[in-house]
Short mmCIF file of N, CA and C in Angstrom, two decimals:
data_model
loop_
_atom_site.label_atom_id
_atom_site.label_comp_id
_atom_site.label_asym_id
_atom_site.label_seq_id
_atom_site.Cartn_x
_atom_site.Cartn_y
_atom_site.Cartn_z
N MET J 660 121.19 131.38 195.58
CA MET J 660 120.24 130.73 194.71
C MET J 660 119.96 129.32 195.24
N PHE J 661 118.80 128.80 194.94
CA PHE J 661 118.40 127.49 195.42
C PHE J 661 118.10 126.57 194.25
N LEU J 662 118.23 125.28 194.51
CA LEU J 662 118.00 124.26 193.48
C LEU J 662 116.94 123.29 193.99
N HIS J 663 115.85 123.16 193.23
CA HIS J 663 114.78 122.25 193.58
C HIS J 663 115.11 120.87 193.02
N LEU J 664 115.18 119.87 193.89
CA LEU J 664 115.58 118.52 193.49
C LEU J 664 114.39 117.59 193.27
N GLY J 665 113.19 118.07 193.52
CA GLY J 665 111.99 117.25 193.42
C GLY J 665 111.29 117.19 194.75
N GLU J 666 109.98 116.84 194.69
CA GLU J 666 109.15 116.79 195.90
C GLU J 666 109.29 118.08 196.70
N ASP J 667 109.65 117.97 197.97
CA ASP J 667 109.78 119.15 198.83
C ASP J 667 111.23 119.47 199.14
N THR J 668 112.15 119.00 198.32
CA THR J 668 113.57 119.15 198.62
C THR J 668 114.19 120.29 197.81
N VAL J 669 114.68 121.28 198.52
CA VAL J 669 115.35 122.44 197.92
C VAL J 669 116.66 122.62 198.68
N ILE J 670 117.75 122.82 197.92
CA ILE J 670 119.05 123.00 198.55
C ILE J 670 119.70 124.29 198.05
N ASN J 671 120.66 124.77 198.79
CA ASN J 671 121.43 125.94 198.39
C ASN J 671 122.36 125.53 197.26
N SER J 672 122.24 126.15 196.10
CA SER J 672 123.03 125.75 194.94
C SER J 672 124.53 126.05 195.12
N LYS J 673 124.87 126.92 196.04
CA LYS J 673 126.28 127.21 196.29
C LYS J 673 127.00 126.04 196.96
N LYS J 674 126.24 125.15 197.58
CA LYS J 674 126.84 124.00 198.27
C LYS J 674 127.00 122.78 197.36
N VAL J 675 126.50 122.88 196.12
CA VAL J 675 126.57 121.74 195.20
C VAL J 675 128.00 121.55 194.70
N ILE J 676 128.49 120.33 194.86
CA ILE J 676 129.82 119.97 194.36
C ILE J 676 129.70 119.32 192.99
N GLY J 677 128.67 118.49 192.82
CA GLY J 677 128.48 117.82 191.54
C GLY J 677 127.11 117.21 191.39
N ILE J 678 126.69 117.09 190.13
CA ILE J 678 125.42 116.45 189.78
C ILE J 678 125.78 115.28 188.88
N PHE J 679 125.34 114.08 189.25
CA PHE J 679 125.78 112.87 188.55
C PHE J 679 124.60 112.03 188.10
N ASP J 680 124.74 111.42 186.94
CA ASP J 680 123.75 110.50 186.41
C ASP J 680 123.88 109.16 187.13
N MET J 681 122.80 108.65 187.63
CA MET J 681 122.82 107.42 188.41
C MET J 681 123.27 106.22 187.56
N ASP J 682 122.80 106.13 186.32
CA ASP J 682 123.12 104.98 185.48
C ASP J 682 124.59 104.94 185.07
N THR J 683 125.13 106.05 184.63
CA THR J 683 126.50 106.04 184.12
C THR J 683 127.55 106.14 185.23
N SER J 684 127.21 106.81 186.31
CA SER J 684 128.19 107.00 187.40
C SER J 684 128.38 105.75 188.25
N THR J 685 127.32 105.01 188.45
CA THR J 685 127.42 103.87 189.36
C THR J 685 128.05 102.64 188.71
N VAL J 686 128.44 102.76 187.46
CA VAL J 686 129.18 101.68 186.81
C VAL J 686 130.56 101.55 187.47
N ASN J 687 131.12 102.68 187.87
CA ASN J 687 132.44 102.72 188.48
C ASN J 687 132.36 102.24 189.94
N LYS J 688 133.23 101.32 190.30
CA LYS J 688 133.24 100.76 191.66
C LYS J 688 133.52 101.82 192.71
N ALA J 689 134.39 102.76 192.41
CA ALA J 689 134.71 103.82 193.37
C ALA J 689 133.47 104.65 193.71
N THR J 690 132.64 104.90 192.72
CA THR J 690 131.41 105.66 192.96
C THR J 690 130.44 104.85 193.81
N ARG J 691 130.30 103.58 193.50
CA ARG J 691 129.43 102.71 194.31
C ARG J 691 129.92 102.65 195.75
N ASP J 692 131.24 102.55 195.93
CA ASP J 692 131.81 102.53 197.28
C ASP J 692 131.54 103.84 198.01
N TYR J 693 131.66 104.96 197.30
CA TYR J 693 131.40 106.27 197.89
C TYR J 693 129.95 106.37 198.36
N LEU J 694 129.01 105.94 197.51
CA LEU J 694 127.60 106.00 197.88
C LEU J 694 127.28 105.06 199.04
N THR J 695 127.89 103.89 199.05
CA THR J 695 127.68 102.94 200.15
C THR J 695 128.18 103.53 201.46
N LYS J 696 129.35 104.14 201.42
CA LYS J 696 129.92 104.76 202.63
C LYS J 696 129.03 105.92 203.11
N ALA J 697 128.59 106.76 202.18
CA ALA J 697 127.72 107.88 202.55
C ALA J 697 126.42 107.38 203.16
N GLU J 698 125.89 106.28 202.64
CA GLU J 698 124.65 105.73 203.19
C GLU J 698 124.87 105.19 204.60
N LYS J 699 125.98 104.51 204.82
CA LYS J 699 126.29 104.00 206.16
C LYS J 699 126.45 105.13 207.16
N GLU J 700 126.98 106.27 206.70
CA GLU J 700 127.17 107.44 207.56
C GLU J 700 125.91 108.28 207.67
N LYS J 701 124.82 107.80 207.08
CA LYS J 701 123.52 108.48 207.11
C LYS J 701 123.59 109.88 206.49
N LYS J 702 124.35 109.99 205.39
CA LYS J 702 124.46 111.25 204.68
C LYS J 702 123.65 111.27 203.38
N VAL J 703 122.98 110.15 203.08
CA VAL J 703 122.19 110.07 201.85
C VAL J 703 120.74 110.42 202.16
N ILE J 704 120.20 111.33 201.36
CA ILE J 704 118.81 111.73 201.50
C ILE J 704 118.10 111.40 200.18
N TYR J 705 117.06 110.59 200.28
CA TYR J 705 116.26 110.25 199.12
C TYR J 705 115.14 111.27 198.98
N VAL J 706 115.11 111.96 197.85
CA VAL J 706 114.09 112.98 197.61
C VAL J 706 112.71 112.33 197.63
N ASN J 707 112.60 111.18 197.00
CA ASN J 707 111.40 110.33 197.10
C ASN J 707 111.84 108.91 196.74
N PHE J 708 110.92 108.01 196.67
CA PHE J 708 111.31 106.62 196.43
C PHE J 708 110.93 106.14 195.03
N GLU J 709 110.83 107.08 194.09
CA GLU J 709 110.68 106.73 192.69
C GLU J 709 112.03 106.27 192.16
N LEU J 710 112.06 105.83 190.92
CA LEU J 710 113.31 105.39 190.30
C LEU J 710 114.31 106.54 190.31
N PRO J 711 115.46 106.37 190.96
CA PRO J 711 116.45 107.45 191.00
C PRO J 711 117.15 107.61 189.65
N LYS J 712 117.26 108.86 189.21
CA LYS J 712 117.93 109.14 187.94
C LYS J 712 119.24 109.89 188.13
N SER J 713 119.39 110.52 189.28
CA SER J 713 120.61 111.30 189.51
C SER J 713 120.89 111.37 191.00
N PHE J 714 122.11 111.81 191.30
CA PHE J 714 122.42 112.13 192.69
C PHE J 714 123.25 113.40 192.70
N VAL J 715 123.02 114.20 193.73
CA VAL J 715 123.66 115.50 193.86
C VAL J 715 124.52 115.46 195.11
N VAL J 716 125.81 115.73 194.94
CA VAL J 716 126.74 115.75 196.06
C VAL J 716 126.91 117.20 196.52
N THR J 717 126.69 117.41 197.82
CA THR J 717 126.92 118.73 198.40
C THR J 717 128.06 118.59 199.41
N GLU J 718 128.33 119.67 200.12
CA GLU J 718 129.42 119.68 201.08
C GLU J 718 129.24 118.64 202.18
N ASP J 719 127.97 118.34 202.53
CA ASP J 719 127.75 117.45 203.66
C ASP J 719 126.75 116.33 203.44
N LYS J 720 126.07 116.31 202.29
CA LYS J 720 125.04 115.31 202.02
C LYS J 720 125.11 114.83 200.57
N VAL J 721 124.41 113.72 200.33
CA VAL J 721 124.20 113.21 198.97
C VAL J 721 122.69 113.07 198.81
N TYR J 722 122.15 113.76 197.81
CA TYR J 722 120.72 113.73 197.56
C TYR J 722 120.45 112.87 196.34
N VAL J 723 119.57 111.88 196.48
CA VAL J 723 119.20 111.00 195.37
C VAL J 723 117.87 111.52 194.84
N SER J 724 117.86 111.86 193.53
CA SER J 724 116.72 112.55 192.94
C SER J 724 116.11 111.77 191.77
N PRO J 725 114.79 111.90 191.59
CA PRO J 725 114.15 111.28 190.44
C PRO J 725 114.28 112.11 189.16
N LEU J 726 114.85 113.30 189.27
CA LEU J 726 115.04 114.16 188.10
C LEU J 726 116.34 113.80 187.39
N ASN J 727 116.32 113.92 186.06
CA ASN J 727 117.55 113.60 185.34
C ASN J 727 118.54 114.77 185.42
N THR J 728 119.78 114.48 185.11
CA THR J 728 120.85 115.47 185.27
C THR J 728 120.65 116.69 184.39
N SER J 729 120.12 116.50 183.18
CA SER J 729 119.93 117.66 182.29
C SER J 729 118.91 118.64 182.88
N THR J 730 117.87 118.14 183.51
CA THR J 730 116.88 119.01 184.15
C THR J 730 117.52 119.78 185.29
N LEU J 731 118.29 119.10 186.12
CA LEU J 731 118.95 119.77 187.24
C LEU J 731 119.97 120.79 186.76
N LEU J 732 120.73 120.45 185.74
CA LEU J 732 121.72 121.40 185.20
C LEU J 732 121.04 122.64 184.62
N LYS J 733 119.93 122.46 183.92
CA LYS J 733 119.19 123.61 183.40
C LYS J 733 118.73 124.52 184.53
N ARG J 734 118.28 123.90 185.61
CA ARG J 734 117.80 124.67 186.75
C ARG J 734 118.93 125.47 187.40
N THR J 735 120.15 124.98 187.35
CA THR J 735 121.27 125.71 187.95
C THR J 735 121.67 126.90 187.07
N LYS J 736 121.39 126.84 185.79
CA LYS J 736 121.85 127.89 184.86
C LYS J 736 120.81 128.95 184.58
N THR J 737 119.53 128.66 184.72
CA THR J 737 118.49 129.61 184.33
C THR J 737 118.20 130.67 185.37
N GLY J 738 118.52 130.38 186.61
CA GLY J 738 118.16 131.32 187.67
C GLY J 738 116.75 131.10 188.17
N VAL J 739 115.98 130.26 187.48
CA VAL J 739 114.64 129.90 187.92
C VAL J 739 114.71 128.47 188.40
N ASN J 740 115.12 128.28 189.63
CA ASN J 740 115.43 126.95 190.13
C ASN J 740 114.30 126.30 190.90
N LEU J 741 113.21 126.97 191.13
CA LEU J 741 112.11 126.35 191.88
C LEU J 741 111.02 125.91 190.97
#
């Protein structure tokens, strides 16, 4: 199954480790450090450059998405992910 993250970005939902809210997750310093490290390693992919609402961690990348976490979670559960 695939998960549409916005714009032209679609990923394999089996590779998703977690879906996180940008506002609540980045309060924690460890999360900010993780995102900074991933960006330095060029593992962060911005779906577009609108206001980011969530980020999706996969086995090898971090996707920053303008969609909120509830929308992404619904897409993972309905089977209609595109």
